[in-house]
Every structure is written in C-alpha cells, then in structure tokens.
Amino acid sequence: MLTIATAAVGSAALPLAGGAAYGDTLGAAAWLFAALGTLLALAQLLLYSGVATADRSAVGAVWAAALAEALVVQLLSATGRLSVVTIAVTAVVTAFLLVAVGLLRSRRVGRVPPE
C-alpha cells in the first residue's frame, strides 16, 4: 500500500520524508525507495526465519544477492549508466529475487516429506 500511495503522490512524497532538497531530484522515483524498503523488510523476516530453523541456504542467498548487486553496480559504472535511479532499480530487483527465493525456500522447508 505504501508503494502504491508513493507512486500516486509522486514528487510530493519524498520531501515529506527527506526534506525539500530531495523532491526535485528523486521525486518521480520515490516509489522505488518505498518498494525497496518493503522488499528489504520481507527479506529480513525471511532471513530470520531461516536462521531460526538453522537453514544455511538463507544466509547463502543473502550473500549471493549482495554479490550480484555489487557486480551489476560495477557493470553500470563501467558502462557509464550509473545513477541513483539505476542503483535503486538494481536494489529493488535484487531484493525482489531474494524475497522470491526466500518464499520458495520457506515453502520447501515447511513441507513434511511423505513417509
């Protein structure tokens, strides 16, 4: 809901949270940061769930996501396409994939094998 509301409000949303200086530069992309915050919160809950169940793949997924994001940012920098928006999009995509992997992992771990 926060992401949808931020997308609807657009450039008026970011100055409320970050001050007037951010409204002109990042206002249209404020929804990306709301989506990123939501996805990272979900990823953190899934990571804690994995840690609680002693599932080592949860930690591995976080490290893989961090490495993938660093590589994409490095590639964007090398090609001259690095900007705040491309970094935010990269982070959102990485967080989305991390949440998707976490949900798939939790479904698989939650199932009881047939006897």
Coordinates of N, CA and C in Angstrom, one line a residue:
M1 N 0.8 -1.2 0.0 CA 0.0 0.0 0.0 C 0.9 1.3 0.0
L2 N 2.0 1.2 0.8 CA 2.8 2.4 0.8 C 3.5 2.7 -0.5
T3 N 3.9 1.6 -1.2 CA 4.5 1.8 -2.6 C 3.5 2.4 -3.5
I4 N 2.2 1.9 -3.5 CA 1.2 2.4 -4.4 C 0.9 3.9 -4.1
A5 N 0.8 4.2 -2.8 CA 0.5 5.5 -2.4 C 1.6 6.5 -2.8
T6 N 2.9 6.0 -2.6 CA 4.0 6.8 -3.0 C 4.0 7.1 -4.5
A7 N 3.7 6.0 -5.3 CA 3.6 6.2 -6.7 C 2.5 7.2 -7.1
A8 N 1.4 7.2 -6.4 CA 0.3 8.1 -6.7 C 0.7 9.5 -6.4
V9 N 1.3 9.7 -5.3 CA 1.6 11.1 -4.8 C 2.8 11.6 -5.6
G10 N 3.7 10.7 -6.0 CA 4.9 11.1 -6.9 C 5.9 12.0 -6.2
S11 N 6.2 13.2 -6.8 CA 7.2 14.0 -6.3 C 6.9 14.7 -5.0
A12 N 5.7 14.7 -4.5 CA 5.3 15.3 -3.2 C 5.6 14.4 -2.1
A13 N 5.9 13.1 -2.3 CA 6.1 12.1 -1.3 C 7.5 12.3 -0.7
L14 N 8.5 12.4 -1.5 CA 9.9 12.4 -1.0 C 10.3 13.6 -0.1
P15 N 9.8 14.8 -0.4 CA 10.1 15.9 0.5 C 9.6 15.7 1.9
L16 N 8.5 14.9 2.0 CA 7.9 14.7 3.4 C 8.9 13.9 4.2
A17 N 9.6 12.9 3.6 CA 10.5 12.1 4.4 C 11.9 12.6 4.4
G18 N 12.4 13.2 3.3 CA 13.8 13.5 3.2 C 14.1 15.0 3.2
G19 N 13.1 15.8 3.1 CA 13.3 17.3 3.0 C 13.1 17.8 1.6
A20 N 13.0 19.1 1.5 CA 12.7 19.7 0.2 C 13.8 19.5 -0.9
A21 N 15.0 19.4 -0.4 CA 16.1 19.2 -1.4 C 16.0 18.0 -2.2
Y22 N 15.3 17.0 -1.8 CA 15.3 15.7 -2.5 C 14.1 15.7 -3.5
G23 N 13.1 16.5 -3.3 CA 11.9 16.4 -4.1 C 12.1 16.6 -5.6
D24 N 13.0 17.6 -6.0 CA 13.2 17.8 -7.4 C 14.0 16.7 -8.1
T25 N 15.0 16.2 -7.4 CA 15.9 15.2 -8.0 C 15.3 13.8 -8.1
L26 N 14.7 13.3 -7.0 CA 14.3 12.0 -6.9 C 12.8 11.8 -6.8
G27 N 12.0 12.8 -6.9 CA 10.6 12.8 -6.6 C 9.8 11.7 -7.4
A28 N 10.1 11.6 -8.7 CA 9.4 10.6 -9.6 C 9.8 9.2 -9.2
A29 N 11.0 9.0 -8.6 CA 11.4 7.7 -8.3 C 11.2 7.3 -6.8
A30 N 10.4 8.1 -6.1 CA 10.2 7.8 -4.7 C 9.5 6.5 -4.5
W31 N 8.7 6.0 -5.4 CA 8.0 4.7 -5.2 C 9.1 3.6 -5.2
L32 N 10.2 3.8 -6.0 CA 11.2 2.7 -5.9 C 11.8 2.5 -4.5
F33 N 12.0 3.6 -3.8 CA 12.5 3.5 -2.5 C 11.5 2.9 -1.5
A34 N 10.2 3.2 -1.7 CA 9.2 2.6 -0.9 C 9.1 1.1 -1.2
A35 N 9.2 0.7 -2.4 CA 9.2 -0.7 -2.8 C 10.5 -1.4 -2.2
L36 N 11.6 -0.7 -2.3 CA 12.8 -1.3 -1.8 C 12.7 -1.5 -0.3
G37 N 12.2 -0.6 0.4 CA 12.1 -0.7 1.9 C 11.1 -1.9 2.3
T38 N 10.1 -2.0 1.5 CA 9.1 -3.1 1.7 C 9.8 -4.5 1.5
L39 N 10.5 -4.6 0.3 CA 11.2 -5.8 0.0 C 12.3 -6.2 1.0
L40 N 13.0 -5.2 1.4 CA 14.1 -5.5 2.3 C 13.6 -5.9 3.7
A41 N 12.4 -5.4 4.1 CA 11.8 -5.8 5.4 C 11.4 -7.2 5.2
L42 N 10.8 -7.6 4.1 CA 10.4 -9.0 3.9 C 11.6 -9.9 3.8
A43 N 12.6 -9.5 3.2 CA 13.9 -10.3 3.1 C 14.4 -10.5 4.5
Q44 N 14.4 -9.5 5.3 CA 14.9 -9.6 6.7 C 14.1 -10.6 7.5
L45 N 12.8 -10.6 7.4 CA 11.9 -11.6 8.1 C 12.2 -13.0 7.6
L46 N 12.4 -13.1 6.3 CA 12.7 -14.5 5.8 C 14.1 -14.9 6.2
L47 N 15.0 -14.0 6.3 CA 16.4 -14.4 6.8 C 16.3 -14.9 8.2
Y48 N 15.6 -14.1 9.1 CA 15.4 -14.5 10.5 C 14.7 -15.9 10.6
S49 N 13.7 -16.1 9.7 CA 13.1 -17.4 9.7 C 14.1 -18.5 9.4
G50 N 14.9 -18.3 8.4 CA 15.9 -19.2 8.0 C 16.9 -19.5 9.1
V51 N 17.4 -18.4 9.8 CA 18.3 -18.5 10.9 C 17.6 -19.3 12.1
A52 N 16.4 -19.1 12.3 CA 15.7 -19.8 13.4 C 15.5 -21.3 13.1
T53 N 15.5 -21.6 11.9 CA 15.3 -23.0 11.5 C 16.7 -23.7 11.1
A54 N 17.8 -22.9 11.4 CA 19.1 -23.4 11.1 C 19.3 -23.8 9.6
D55 N 18.6 -23.0 8.7 CA 18.7 -23.2 7.3 C 19.9 -22.4 6.7
R56 N 21.0 -23.0 6.4 CA 22.2 -22.3 5.9 C 22.0 -21.6 4.5
S57 N 21.0 -22.1 3.8 CA 20.8 -21.6 2.5 C 20.3 -20.1 2.5
A58 N 19.6 -19.8 3.6 CA 19.1 -18.4 3.8 C 20.3 -17.4 3.8
V59 N 21.3 -17.7 4.5 CA 22.5 -16.8 4.6 C 23.2 -16.8 3.3
G60 N 23.3 -18.0 2.6 CA 23.9 -18.0 1.3 C 23.2 -17.2 0.3
A61 N 21.9 -17.2 0.4 CA 21.1 -16.4 -0.6 C 21.4 -14.9 -0.4
V62 N 21.5 -14.5 0.9 CA 21.8 -13.1 1.1 C 23.2 -12.7 0.6
W63 N 24.2 -13.5 0.8 CA 25.5 -13.2 0.2 C 25.5 -13.2 -1.3
A64 N 24.8 -14.2 -1.9 CA 24.7 -14.2 -3.3 C 24.0 -13.0 -3.9
A65 N 23.0 -12.5 -3.2 CA 22.3 -11.3 -3.6 C 23.2 -10.1 -3.5
A66 N 23.9 -10.0 -2.4 CA 24.9 -8.8 -2.2 C 25.9 -8.9 -3.3
L67 N 26.5 -10.0 -3.6 CA 27.5 -10.1 -4.7 C 26.9 -9.8 -6.1
A68 N 25.7 -10.3 -6.4 CA 25.1 -10.0 -7.6 C 24.8 -8.5 -7.8
E69 N 24.3 -7.8 -6.7 CA 24.1 -6.4 -6.8 C 25.4 -5.6 -7.0
A70 N 26.4 -6.0 -6.3 CA 27.7 -5.3 -6.4 C 28.2 -5.5 -7.8
L71 N 28.1 -6.6 -8.4 CA 28.5 -6.8 -9.8 C 27.7 -6.0 -10.8
V72 N 26.4 -5.9 -10.6 CA 25.6 -5.1 -11.5 C 26.0 -3.6 -11.4
V73 N 26.2 -3.2 -10.2 CA 26.5 -1.8 -10.0 C 27.9 -1.5 -10.6
Q74 N 28.8 -2.4 -10.5 CA 30.1 -2.3 -11.1 C 30.0 -2.2 -12.6
L75 N 29.2 -3.0 -13.2 CA 28.9 -3.0 -14.6 C 28.3 -1.7 -15.1
L76 N 27.3 -1.3 -14.3 CA 26.7 0.0 -14.7 C 27.7 1.2 -14.6
S77 N 28.6 1.1 -13.6 CA 29.6 2.2 -13.5 C 30.6 2.1 -14.7
A78 N 31.0 0.9 -15.1 CA 31.9 0.8 -16.2 C 31.3 1.2 -17.5
T79 N 30.0 1.1 -17.6 CA 29.4 1.5 -18.9 C 28.8 2.9 -18.9
G80 N 29.0 3.6 -17.8 CA 28.6 5.0 -17.7 C 27.1 5.2 -17.5
R81 N 26.4 4.1 -17.1 CA 25.0 4.3 -16.8 C 24.6 4.2 -15.4
L82 N 25.5 4.5 -14.5 CA 25.3 4.5 -13.1 C 24.6 5.8 -12.7
S83 N 23.5 5.7 -12.0 CA 22.7 6.8 -11.5 C 22.0 6.4 -10.2
V84 N 21.4 7.3 -9.5 CA 20.6 6.9 -8.3 C 19.5 6.0 -8.7
V85 N 18.8 6.3 -9.8 CA 17.7 5.5 -10.2 C 18.1 4.1 -10.6
T86 N 19.2 4.0 -11.4 CA 19.7 2.6 -11.8 C 20.1 1.8 -10.6
I87 N 20.7 2.5 -9.6 CA 21.1 1.8 -8.4 C 19.9 1.3 -7.6
A88 N 18.8 2.2 -7.5 CA 17.6 1.8 -6.9 C 16.9 0.7 -7.6
V89 N 16.9 0.7 -8.9 CA 16.2 -0.4 -9.7 C 17.0 -1.7 -9.4
T90 N 18.3 -1.6 -9.4 CA 19.1 -2.8 -9.2 C 18.8 -3.3 -7.8
A91 N 18.7 -2.5 -6.8 CA 18.4 -2.9 -5.4 C 17.0 -3.5 -5.3
V92 N 16.1 -2.9 -6.0 CA 14.7 -3.5 -6.0 C 14.6 -4.8 -6.6
V93 N 15.3 -5.0 -7.8 CA 15.3 -6.3 -8.5 C 16.0 -7.3 -7.6
T94 N 17.1 -7.0 -7.0 CA 17.8 -7.9 -6.2 C 17.0 -8.3 -5.0
A95 N 16.4 -7.3 -4.3 CA 15.6 -7.6 -3.1 C 14.4 -8.5 -3.5
F96 N 13.8 -8.2 -4.7 CA 12.6 -9.0 -5.1 C 13.0 -10.4 -5.3
L97 N 14.2 -10.7 -6.0 CA 14.7 -12.0 -6.2 C 15.0 -12.7 -4.9
L98 N 15.6 -12.0 -3.9 CA 15.9 -12.5 -2.6 C 14.6 -12.9 -1.9
V99 N 13.6 -12.1 -2.0 CA 12.3 -12.5 -1.3 C 11.7 -13.7 -2.0
A100 N 11.8 -13.7 -3.3 CA 11.2 -14.9 -4.1 C 11.9 -16.2 -3.7
V101 N 13.2 -16.1 -3.6 CA 14.0 -17.3 -3.2 C 13.6 -17.7 -1.8
G102 N 13.5 -16.7 -0.9 CA 13.2 -16.9 0.5 C 11.8 -17.6 0.6
L103 N 10.8 -17.1 -0.1 CA 9.5 -17.7 -0.1 C 9.5 -19.1 -0.6
L104 N 10.2 -19.3 -1.7 CA 10.3 -20.7 -2.2 C 11.0 -21.6 -1.2
R105 N 12.1 -21.1 -0.6 CA 12.8 -21.9 0.4 C 11.9 -22.2 1.6
S106 N 11.1 -21.3 2.1 CA 10.3 -21.5 3.2 C 9.1 -22.4 2.9
R107 N 8.7 -22.4 1.7 CA 7.6 -23.4 1.3 C 8.2 -24.8 1.3
R108 N 9.4 -24.9 0.7 CA 10.1 -26.2 0.7 C 10.4 -26.8 2.1
V109 N 10.9 -25.9 2.9 CA 11.3 -26.3 4.3 C 10.0 -26.6 5.1
G110 N 8.9 -25.9 4.8 CA 7.7 -26.1 5.6 C 7.0 -27.4 5.3
R111 N 7.3 -28.0 4.2 CA 6.6 -29.2 3.8 C 7.1 -30.4 4.6
V112 N 6.2 -31.3 5.0 CA 6.6 -32.5 5.6 C 6.7 -33.6 4.6
P113 N 7.9 -34.3 4.5 CA 8.0 -35.3 3.5 C 7.1 -36.5 3.8
P114 N 6.6 -37.1 2.7 CA 5.7 -38.3 2.9 C 6.5 -39.5 3.5
E115 N 5.9 -40.3 4.3 CA 6.5 -41.4 5.0 C 6.3 -42.7 4.2

